[in-house]
Amino acid sequence: YLFGENRISLAPVAPDLRELAEGRCFYCGKAVKAKAQIDHLIPFARHIDNSLSNLVYAHDGCNGKKSSRLAAEPHLEHWMTRITDTTSAGALKQLATELSWDYEPDRTLGSARAIYLGLPDGYALWQHADELTPIEADRVRAALKVSLV
């Protein structure tokens, strides 16, 4: 946080993101029965983006294990579906309007492309728990090539 950017509370969006996620963790897909958090898919440490397009509902444990790592291809593909699917994107946009919260999928996607497409071969991405997997560059490129609605 070179320039002193402070984090803002994501608590105002938590209940609605939980509802949109149907109470399931974005990363593992399991029902969240204990503590949950709102996570930045593109880590805050890499790109300051509190837009709803970058925020996901997650288990406390999944979020903690991911930390400031970049998510592996399955998570990236899931996220792309979330911001490109007409129903999901529409729900996020409506939520942003209701909460007066940023929703900027073009900006978030641009950042994801800049970050992911510049990674070197073999770069370790977070899969789950303590598991890291080497980047599959072709899969990343395919996922990020999708157009927004």
GROMACS .gro file of N, CA and C in nm:
model
  447
    1TYR      N    1   0.085  -0.115   0.000
    1TYR     CA    2   0.000   0.000   0.000
    1TYR      C    3   0.091   0.123   0.000
    2LEU      N    4   0.160   0.135  -0.108
    2LEU     CA    5   0.262   0.237  -0.123
    2LEU      C    6   0.212   0.379  -0.101
    3PHE      N    7   0.089   0.404  -0.138
    3PHE     CA    8   0.039   0.540  -0.136
    3PHE      C    9  -0.063   0.564  -0.026
    4GLY      N   10  -0.063   0.476   0.074
    4GLY     CA   11  -0.147   0.498   0.191
    4GLY      C   12  -0.294   0.476   0.168
    5GLU      N   13  -0.332   0.399   0.068
    5GLU     CA   14  -0.474   0.371   0.042
    5GLU      C   15  -0.528   0.285   0.155
    6ASN      N   16  -0.633   0.328   0.216
    6ASN     CA   17  -0.693   0.254   0.325
    6ASN      C   18  -0.804   0.164   0.273
    7ARG      N   19  -0.818   0.052   0.339
    7ARG     CA   20  -0.928  -0.037   0.305
    7ARG      C   21  -1.058   0.023   0.359
    8ILE      N   22  -1.166  -0.006   0.290
    8ILE     CA   23  -1.297   0.035   0.339
    8ILE      C   24  -1.370  -0.089   0.390
    9SER      N   25  -1.468  -0.068   0.473
    9SER     CA   26  -1.547  -0.180   0.524
    9SER      C   27  -1.632  -0.237   0.411
   10LEU      N   28  -1.627  -0.367   0.397
   10LEU     CA   29  -1.709  -0.435   0.297
   10LEU      C   30  -1.837  -0.491   0.360
   11ALA      N   31  -1.855  -0.464   0.488
   11ALA     CA   32  -1.973  -0.513   0.560
   11ALA      C   33  -2.105  -0.472   0.495
   12PRO      N   34  -2.117  -0.351   0.438
   12PRO     CA   35  -2.245  -0.315   0.378
   12PRO      C   36  -2.289  -0.404   0.262
   13VAL      N   37  -2.194  -0.469   0.194
   13VAL     CA   38  -2.230  -0.553   0.079
   13VAL      C   39  -2.238  -0.701   0.116
   14ALA      N   40  -2.192  -0.737   0.234
   14ALA     CA   41  -2.184  -0.878   0.273
   14ALA      C   42  -2.318  -0.952   0.267
   15PRO      N   43  -2.425  -0.900   0.327
   15PRO     CA   44  -2.551  -0.975   0.324
   15PRO      C   45  -2.603  -1.000   0.181
   16ASP      N   46  -2.590  -0.899   0.098
   16ASP     CA   47  -2.641  -0.914  -0.039
   16ASP      C   48  -2.552  -1.006  -0.124
   17LEU      N   49  -2.420  -1.000  -0.104
   17LEU     CA   50  -2.332  -1.093  -0.176
   17LEU      C   51  -2.355  -1.236  -0.128
   18ARG      N   52  -2.384  -1.251   0.001
   18ARG     CA   53  -2.417  -1.384   0.054
   18ARG      C   54  -2.542  -1.437  -0.014
   19GLU      N   55  -2.641  -1.352  -0.024
   19GLU     CA   56  -2.766  -1.394  -0.087
   19GLU      C   57  -2.744  -1.431  -0.234
   20LEU      N   58  -2.669  -1.348  -0.307
   20LEU     CA   59  -2.642  -1.379  -0.448
   20LEU      C   60  -2.564  -1.509  -0.462
   21ALA      N   61  -2.478  -1.539  -0.364
   21ALA     CA   62  -2.398  -1.662  -0.367
   21ALA      C   63  -2.476  -1.781  -0.310
   22GLU      N   64  -2.599  -1.757  -0.270
   22GLU     CA   65  -2.684  -1.859  -0.209
   22GLU      C   66  -2.616  -1.924  -0.089
   23GLY      N   67  -2.539  -1.840  -0.017
   23GLY     CA   68  -2.474  -1.886   0.105
   23GLY      C   69  -2.356  -1.979   0.083
   24ARG      N   70  -2.308  -1.987  -0.040
   24ARG     CA   71  -2.198  -2.078  -0.074
   24ARG      C   72  -2.069  -2.000  -0.098
   25CYS      N   73  -1.959  -2.060  -0.057
   25CYS     CA   74  -1.828  -2.001  -0.077
   25CYS      C   75  -1.794  -1.998  -0.226
   26PHE      N   76  -1.748  -1.884  -0.272
   26PHE     CA   77  -1.710  -1.868  -0.412
   26PHE      C   78  -1.601  -1.968  -0.451
   27TYR      N   79  -1.509  -1.997  -0.362
   27TYR     CA   80  -1.393  -2.079  -0.394
   27TYR      C   81  -1.417  -2.229  -0.386
   28CYS      N   82  -1.478  -2.276  -0.279
   28CYS     CA   83  -1.495  -2.421  -0.264
   28CYS      C   84  -1.637  -2.467  -0.296
   29GLY      N   85  -1.730  -2.374  -0.303
   29GLY     CA   86  -1.867  -2.408  -0.338
   29GLY      C   87  -1.950  -2.465  -0.225
   30LYS      N   88  -1.890  -2.484  -0.110
   30LYS     CA   89  -1.962  -2.540   0.004
   30LYS      C   90  -2.040  -2.432   0.078
   31ALA      N   91  -2.146  -2.476   0.145
   31ALA     CA   92  -2.227  -2.383   0.225
   31ALA      C   93  -2.141  -2.324   0.336
   32VAL      N   94  -2.156  -2.195   0.357
   32VAL     CA   95  -2.082  -2.126   0.463
   32VAL      C   96  -2.170  -2.130   0.588
   33LYS      N   97  -2.128  -2.209   0.685
   33LYS     CA   98  -2.205  -2.222   0.809
   33LYS      C   99  -2.142  -2.147   0.923
   34ALA      N  100  -2.014  -2.120   0.911
   34ALA     CA  101  -1.941  -2.046   1.016
   34ALA      C  102  -1.911  -1.907   0.962
   35LYS      N  103  -1.800  -1.856   1.001
   35LYS     CA  104  -1.760  -1.721   0.966
   35LYS      C  105  -1.731  -1.708   0.816
   36ALA      N  106  -1.784  -1.602   0.757
   36ALA     CA  107  -1.762  -1.574   0.615
   36ALA      C  108  -1.695  -1.438   0.601
   37GLN      N  109  -1.636  -1.417   0.485
   37GLN     CA  110  -1.574  -1.289   0.455
   37GLN      C  111  -1.604  -1.252   0.310
   38ILE      N  112  -1.589  -1.125   0.283
   38ILE     CA  113  -1.594  -1.078   0.145
   38ILE      C  114  -1.449  -1.064   0.101
   39ASP      N  115  -1.415  -1.128  -0.009
   39ASP     CA  116  -1.278  -1.130  -0.059
   39ASP      C  117  -1.267  -1.054  -0.189
   40HIS      N  118  -1.149  -0.999  -0.212
   40HIS     CA  119  -1.117  -0.937  -0.340
   40HIS      C  120  -1.060  -1.047  -0.428
   41LEU      N  121  -1.128  -1.084  -0.536
   41LEU     CA  122  -1.075  -1.187  -0.624
   41LEU      C  123  -0.937  -1.145  -0.676
   42ILE      N  124  -0.927  -1.025  -0.732
   42ILE     CA  125  -0.797  -0.968  -0.765
   42ILE      C  126  -0.752  -0.903  -0.635
   43PRO      N  127  -0.651  -0.958  -0.570
   43PRO     CA  128  -0.615  -0.912  -0.436
   43PRO      C  129  -0.593  -0.761  -0.426
   44PHE      N  130  -0.642  -0.708  -0.316
   44PHE     CA  131  -0.629  -0.565  -0.287
   44PHE      C  132  -0.483  -0.522  -0.292
   45ALA      N  133  -0.393  -0.611  -0.252
   45ALA     CA  134  -0.250  -0.579  -0.252
   45ALA      C  135  -0.196  -0.560  -0.394
   46ARG      N  136  -0.265  -0.617  -0.491
   46ARG     CA  137  -0.222  -0.605  -0.631
   46ARG      C  138  -0.298  -0.499  -0.708
   47HIS      N  139  -0.423  -0.476  -0.669
   47HIS     CA  140  -0.508  -0.379  -0.740
   47HIS      C  141  -0.618  -0.333  -0.646
   48ILE      N  142  -0.621  -0.207  -0.616
   48ILE     CA  143  -0.722  -0.153  -0.526
   48ILE      C  144  -0.853  -0.140  -0.603
   49ASP      N  145  -0.942  -0.235  -0.578
   49ASP     CA  146  -1.068  -0.241  -0.651
   49ASP      C  147  -1.174  -0.299  -0.559
   50ASN      N  148  -1.257  -0.212  -0.503
   50ASN     CA  149  -1.366  -0.253  -0.416
   50ASN      C  150  -1.498  -0.264  -0.491
   51SER      N  151  -1.491  -0.265  -0.622
   51SER     CA  152  -1.610  -0.278  -0.705
   51SER      C  153  -1.674  -0.415  -0.681
   52LEU      N  154  -1.807  -0.421  -0.690
   52LEU     CA  155  -1.875  -0.549  -0.672
   52LEU      C  156  -1.827  -0.653  -0.772
   53SER      N  157  -1.776  -0.610  -0.884
   53SER     CA  158  -1.725  -0.705  -0.983
   53SER      C  159  -1.601  -0.779  -0.932
   54ASN      N  160  -1.534  -0.725  -0.833
   54ASN     CA  161  -1.413  -0.786  -0.779
   54ASN      C  162  -1.435  -0.853  -0.644
   55LEU      N  163  -1.553  -0.842  -0.587
   55LEU     CA  164  -1.580  -0.893  -0.454
   55LEU      C  165  -1.656  -1.025  -0.459
   56VAL      N  166  -1.613  -1.120  -0.377
   56VAL     CA  167  -1.680  -1.251  -0.372
   56VAL      C  168  -1.702  -1.291  -0.227
   57TYR      N  169  -1.804  -1.371  -0.206
   57TYR     CA  170  -1.840  -1.424  -0.074
   57TYR      C  171  -1.760  -1.552  -0.052
   58ALA      N  172  -1.692  -1.564   0.063
   58ALA     CA  173  -1.605  -1.680   0.084
   58ALA      C  174  -1.601  -1.722   0.231
   59HIS      N  175  -1.569  -1.850   0.251
   59HIS     CA  176  -1.538  -1.897   0.386
   59HIS      C  177  -1.422  -1.815   0.440
   60ASP      N  178  -1.422  -1.796   0.568
   60ASP     CA  179  -1.311  -1.731   0.635
   60ASP      C  180  -1.180  -1.807   0.605
   61GLY      N  181  -1.187  -1.939   0.609
   61GLY     CA  182  -1.069  -2.022   0.585
   61GLY      C  183  -1.019  -2.014   0.442
   62CYS      N  184  -1.110  -2.019   0.345
   62CYS     CA  185  -1.069  -2.009   0.204
   62CYS      C  186  -1.005  -1.873   0.178
   63ASN      N  187  -1.067  -1.769   0.228
   63ASN     CA  188  -1.014  -1.635   0.208
   63ASN      C  189  -0.877  -1.621   0.275
   64GLY      N  190  -0.864  -1.674   0.394
   64GLY     CA  191  -0.737  -1.666   0.465
   64GLY      C  192  -0.625  -1.742   0.396
   65LYS      N  193  -0.658  -1.858   0.341
   65LYS     CA  194  -0.556  -1.937   0.271
   65LYS      C  195  -0.518  -1.872   0.138
   66LYS      N  196  -0.615  -1.815   0.070
   66LYS     CA  197  -0.585  -1.746  -0.057
   66LYS      C  198  -0.500  -1.624  -0.028
   67SER      N  199  -0.539  -1.549   0.072
   67SER     CA  200  -0.467  -1.428   0.113
   67SER      C  201  -0.448  -1.334  -0.006
   68SER      N  202  -0.325  -1.294  -0.032
   68SER     CA  203  -0.301  -1.200  -0.142
   68SER      C  204  -0.254  -1.272  -0.269
   69ARG      N  205  -0.278  -1.403  -0.272
   69ARG     CA  206  -0.239  -1.480  -0.391
   69ARG      C  207  -0.341  -1.462  -0.502
   70LEU      N  208  -0.298  -1.490  -0.623
   70LEU     CA  209  -0.389  -1.492  -0.737
   70LEU      C  210  -0.457  -1.628  -0.743
   71ALA      N  211  -0.586  -1.626  -0.770
   71ALA     CA  212  -0.664  -1.749  -0.776
   71ALA      C  213  -0.635  -1.828  -0.904
   72ALA      N  214  -0.640  -1.961  -0.892
   72ALA     CA  215  -0.614  -2.050  -1.004
   72ALA      C  216  -0.727  -2.044  -1.107
   73GLU      N  217  -0.703  -2.106  -1.219
   73GLU     CA  218  -0.793  -2.100  -1.335
   73GLU      C  219  -0.938  -2.135  -1.307
   74PRO      N  220  -0.969  -2.240  -1.229
   74PRO     CA  221  -1.111  -2.267  -1.204
   74PRO      C  222  -1.184  -2.150  -1.138
   75HIS      N  223  -1.115  -2.082  -1.047
   75HIS     CA  224  -1.176  -1.966  -0.980
   75HIS      C  225  -1.189  -1.849  -1.077
   76LEU      N  226  -1.089  -1.830  -1.160
   76LEU     CA  227  -1.093  -1.724  -1.260
   76LEU      C  228  -1.207  -1.748  -1.358
   77GLU      N  229  -1.224  -1.872  -1.403
   77GLU     CA  230  -1.333  -1.906  -1.494
   77GLU      C  231  -1.469  -1.885  -1.429
   78HIS      N  232  -1.481  -1.925  -1.303
   78HIS     CA  233  -1.605  -1.905  -1.227
   78HIS      C  234  -1.636  -1.755  -1.217
   79TRP      N  235  -1.534  -1.677  -1.188
   79TRP     CA  236  -1.552  -1.532  -1.177
   79TRP      C  237  -1.594  -1.472  -1.311
   80MET      N  238  -1.532  -1.518  -1.418
   80MET     CA  239  -1.568  -1.465  -1.550
   80MET      C  240  -1.714  -1.496  -1.582
   81THR      N  241  -1.759  -1.615  -1.548
   81THR     CA  242  -1.900  -1.649  -1.569
   81THR      C  243  -1.989  -1.555  -1.489
   82ARG      N  244  -1.946  -1.525  -1.369
   82ARG     CA  245  -2.024  -1.437  -1.280
   82ARG      C  246  -2.039  -1.297  -1.337
   83ILE      N  247  -1.936  -1.244  -1.404
   83ILE     CA  248  -1.947  -1.107  -1.455
   83ILE      C  249  -1.990  -1.101  -1.602
   84THR      N  250  -2.001  -1.219  -1.668
   84THR     CA  251  -2.044  -1.217  -1.808
   84THR      C  252  -2.184  -1.274  -1.828
   85ASP      N  253  -2.228  -1.358  -1.738
   85ASP     CA  254  -2.362  -1.414  -1.746
   85ASP      C  255  -2.465  -1.302  -1.724
   86THR      N  256  -2.560  -1.294  -1.812
   86THR     CA  257  -2.657  -1.185  -1.808
   86THR      C  258  -2.729  -1.177  -1.673
   87THR      N  259  -2.771  -1.290  -1.621
   87THR     CA  260  -2.844  -1.291  -1.494
   87THR      C  261  -2.755  -1.248  -1.378
   88SER      N  262  -2.636  -1.309  -1.367
   88SER     CA  263  -2.544  -1.275  -1.257
   88SER      C  264  -2.499  -1.131  -1.266
   89ALA      N  265  -2.456  -1.090  -1.384
   89ALA     CA  266  -2.409  -0.953  -1.403
   89ALA      C  267  -2.521  -0.853  -1.373
   90GLY      N  268  -2.641  -0.886  -1.417
   90GLY     CA  269  -2.756  -0.799  -1.392
   90GLY      C  270  -2.785  -0.785  -1.243
   91ALA      N  271  -2.774  -0.897  -1.171
   91ALA     CA  272  -2.798  -0.894  -1.026
   91ALA      C  273  -2.692  -0.809  -0.956
   92LEU      N  274  -2.567  -0.822  -0.997
   92LEU     CA  275  -2.460  -0.741  -0.938
   92LEU      C  276  -2.480  -0.592  -0.969
   93LYS      N  277  -2.519  -0.564  -1.091
   93LYS     CA  278  -2.541  -0.424  -1.131
   93LYS      C  279  -2.658  -0.364  -1.052
   94GLN      N  280  -2.764  -0.440  -1.036
   94GLN     CA  281  -2.879  -0.393  -0.959
   94GLN      C  282  -2.841  -0.371  -0.813
   95LEU      N  283  -2.766  -0.463  -0.758
   95LEU     CA  284  -2.720  -0.450  -0.620
   95LEU      C  285  -2.635  -0.325  -0.604
   96ALA      N  286  -2.547  -0.300  -0.698
   96ALA     CA  287  -2.461  -0.181  -0.693
   96ALA      C  288  -2.547  -0.054  -0.693
   97THR      N  289  -2.649  -0.053  -0.773
   97THR     CA  290  -2.738   0.063  -0.779
   97THR      C  291  -2.810   0.082  -0.646
   98GLU      N  292  -2.863  -0.027  -0.591
   98GLU     CA  293  -2.936  -0.019  -0.465
   98GLU      C  294  -2.848   0.027  -0.349
   99LEU      N  295  -2.722  -0.017  -0.350
   99LEU     CA  296  -2.631   0.015  -0.239
   99LEU      C  297  -2.544   0.138  -0.267
  100SER      N  298  -2.559   0.196  -0.385
  100SER     CA  299  -2.471   0.306  -0.429
  100SER      C  300  -2.325   0.262  -0.416
  101TRP      N  301  -2.296   0.145  -0.470
  101TRP     CA  302  -2.163   0.085  -0.463
  101TRP      C  303  -2.110   0.071  -0.605
  102ASP      N  304  -1.979   0.084  -0.621
  102ASP     CA  305  -1.919   0.070  -0.754
  102ASP      C  306  -1.941  -0.069  -0.812
  103TYR      N  307  -1.966  -0.073  -0.940
  103TYR     CA  308  -1.971  -0.198  -1.017
  103TYR      C  309  -1.906  -0.165  -1.150
  104GLU      N  310  -1.781  -0.204  -1.163
  104GLU     CA  311  -1.705  -0.169  -1.283
  104GLU      C  312  -1.636  -0.291  -1.342
  105PRO      N  313  -1.715  -0.381  -1.404
  105PRO     CA  314  -1.655  -0.504  -1.456
  105PRO      C  315  -1.550  -0.480  -1.565
  106ASP      N  316  -1.565  -0.376  -1.644
  106ASP     CA  317  -1.464  -0.347  -1.746
  106ASP      C  318  -1.329  -0.317  -1.683
  107ARG      N  319  -1.330  -0.236  -1.578
  107ARG     CA  320  -1.206  -0.201  -1.509
  107ARG      C  321  -1.145  -0.324  -1.441
  108THR      N  322  -1.228  -0.402  -1.376
  108THR     CA  323  -1.179  -0.520  -1.306
  108THR      C  324  -1.123  -0.622  -1.406
  109LEU      N  325  -1.195  -0.642  -1.515
  109LEU     CA  326  -1.147  -0.735  -1.618
  109LEU      C  327  -1.016  -0.685  -1.679
  110GLY      N  328  -1.006  -0.557  -1.703
  110GLY     CA  329  -0.882  -0.501  -1.756
  110GLY      C  330  -0.765  -0.525  -1.662
  111SER      N  331  -0.790  -0.509  -1.534
  111SER     CA  332  -0.685  -0.535  -1.434
  111SER      C  333  -0.649  -0.683  -1.431
  112ALA      N  334  -0.750  -0.768  -1.435
  112ALA     CA  335  -0.724  -0.913  -1.436
  112ALA      C  336  -0.640  -0.951  -1.558
  113ARG      N  337  -0.676  -0.897  -1.671
  113ARG     CA  338  -0.597  -0.926  -1.792
  113ARG      C  339  -0.453  -0.878  -1.778
  114ALA      N  340  -0.436  -0.756  -1.729
  114ALA     CA  341  -0.300  -0.701  -1.714
  114ALA      C  342  -0.217  -0.784  -1.617
  115ILE      N  343  -0.278  -0.829  -1.510
  115ILE     CA  344  -0.204  -0.905  -1.409
  115ILE      C  345  -0.179  -1.048  -1.456
  116TYR      N  346  -0.285  -1.120  -1.490
  116TYR     CA  347  -0.272  -1.262  -1.525
  116TYR      C  348  -0.193  -1.284  -1.655
  117LEU      N  349  -0.218  -1.203  -1.756
  117LEU     CA  350  -0.152  -1.227  -1.884
  117LEU      C  351  -0.004  -1.192  -1.882
  118GLY      N  352   0.040  -1.122  -1.778
  118GLY     CA  353   0.181  -1.088  -1.766
  118GLY      C  354   0.260  -1.184  -1.677
  119LEU      N  355   0.193  -1.288  -1.626
  119LEU     CA  356   0.261  -1.381  -1.536
  119LEU      C  357   0.354  -1.474  -1.614
  120PRO      N  358   0.468  -1.505  -1.555
  120PRO     CA  359   0.561  -1.596  -1.622
  120PRO      C  360   0.514  -1.741  -1.617
  121ASP      N  361   0.561  -1.821  -1.709
  121ASP     CA  362   0.531  -1.965  -1.708
  121ASP      C  363   0.570  -2.023  -1.573
  122GLY      N  364   0.485  -2.112  -1.523
  122GLY     CA  365   0.514  -2.177  -1.396
  122GLY      C  366   0.473  -2.099  -1.273
  123TYR      N  367   0.422  -1.977  -1.289
  123TYR     CA  368   0.381  -1.895  -1.174
  123TYR      C  369   0.278  -1.974  -1.093
  124ALA      N  370   0.292  -1.975  -0.961
  124ALA     CA  371   0.204  -2.051  -0.873
  124ALA      C  372   0.076  -1.973  -0.843
  125LEU      N  373  -0.038  -2.033  -0.875
  125LEU     CA  374  -0.170  -1.977  -0.845
  125LEU      C  375  -0.233  -2.057  -0.733
  126TRP      N  376  -0.317  -1.991  -0.654
  126TRP     CA  377  -0.383  -2.055  -0.540
  126TRP      C  378  -0.502  -2.139  -0.589
  127GLN      N  379  -0.498  -2.268  -0.555
  127GLN     CA  380  -0.605  -2.360  -0.592
  127GLN      C  381  -0.705  -2.376  -0.478
  128HIS      N  382  -0.659  -2.425  -0.363
  128HIS     CA  383  -0.739  -2.434  -0.241
  128HIS      C  384  -0.648  -2.472  -0.125
  129ALA      N  385  -0.697  -2.449  -0.005
  129ALA     CA  386  -0.619  -2.474   0.117
  129ALA      C  387  -0.476  -2.423   0.098
  130ASP      N  388  -0.378  -2.512   0.112
  130ASP     CA  389  -0.238  -2.471   0.095
  130ASP      C  390  -0.183  -2.513  -0.041
  131GLU      N  391  -0.272  -2.551  -0.132
  131GLU     CA  392  -0.230  -2.601  -0.263
  131GLU      C  393  -0.215  -2.488  -0.365
  132LEU      N  394  -0.097  -2.482  -0.423
  132LEU     CA  395  -0.069  -2.389  -0.532
  132LEU      C  396  -0.043  -2.473  -0.657
  133THR      N  397  -0.087  -2.423  -0.772
  133THR     CA  398  -0.065  -2.494  -0.897
  133THR      C  399  -0.001  -2.400  -0.998
  134PRO      N  400   0.084  -2.454  -1.086
  134PRO     CA  401   0.145  -2.368  -1.187
  134PRO      C  402   0.040  -2.317  -1.286
  135ILE      N  403   0.055  -2.196  -1.328
  135ILE     CA  404  -0.038  -2.134  -1.420
  135ILE      C  405  -0.048  -2.213  -1.550
  136GLU      N  406  -0.171  -2.226  -1.599
  136GLU     CA  407  -0.197  -2.283  -1.731
  136GLU      C  408  -0.229  -2.163  -1.820
  137ALA      N  409  -0.127  -2.109  -1.884
  137ALA     CA  410  -0.140  -1.983  -1.958
  137ALA      C  411  -0.249  -1.989  -2.064
  138ASP      N  412  -0.261  -2.100  -2.136
  138ASP     CA  413  -0.365  -2.110  -2.240
  138ASP      C  414  -0.505  -2.103  -2.180
  139ARG      N  415  -0.522  -2.166  -2.066
  139ARG     CA  416  -0.652  -2.165  -1.999
  139ARG      C  417  -0.686  -2.025  -1.948
  140VAL      N  418  -0.586  -1.955  -1.895
  140VAL     CA  419  -0.606  -1.817  -1.849
  140VAL      C  420  -0.644  -1.728  -1.966
  141ARG      N  421  -0.570  -1.739  -2.076
  141ARG     CA  422  -0.600  -1.657  -2.194
  141ARG      C  423  -0.740  -1.683  -2.244
  142ALA      N  424  -0.781  -1.810  -2.248
  142ALA     CA  425  -0.916  -1.845  -2.293
  142ALA      C  426  -1.021  -1.785  -2.201
  143ALA      N  427  -0.999  -1.793  -2.071
  143ALA     CA  428  -1.096  -1.740  -1.975
  143ALA      C  429  -1.111  -1.589  -1.988
  144LEU      N  430  -1.000  -1.519  -2.005
  144LEU     CA  431  -1.002  -1.373  -2.008
  144LEU      C  432  -1.037  -1.314  -2.144
  145LYS      N  433  -1.056  -1.398  -2.242
  145LYS     CA  434  -1.090  -1.350  -2.376
  145LYS      C  435  -1.239  -1.317  -2.389
  146VAL      N  436  -1.319  -1.363  -2.297
  146VAL     CA  437  -1.464  -1.346  -2.300
  146VAL      C  438  -1.503  -1.200  -2.298
  147SER      N  439  -1.607  -1.164  -2.373
  147SER     CA  440  -1.657  -1.028  -2.375
  147SER      C  441  -1.761  -1.009  -2.264
  148LEU      N  442  -1.770  -0.887  -2.216
  148LEU     CA  443  -1.869  -0.856  -2.112
  148LEU      C  444  -2.004  -0.826  -2.173
  149VAL      N  445  -2.108  -0.847  -2.092
  149VAL     CA  446  -2.246  -0.818  -2.136
  149VAL      C  447  -2.278  -0.671  -2.116
   0.00000   0.00000   0.00000
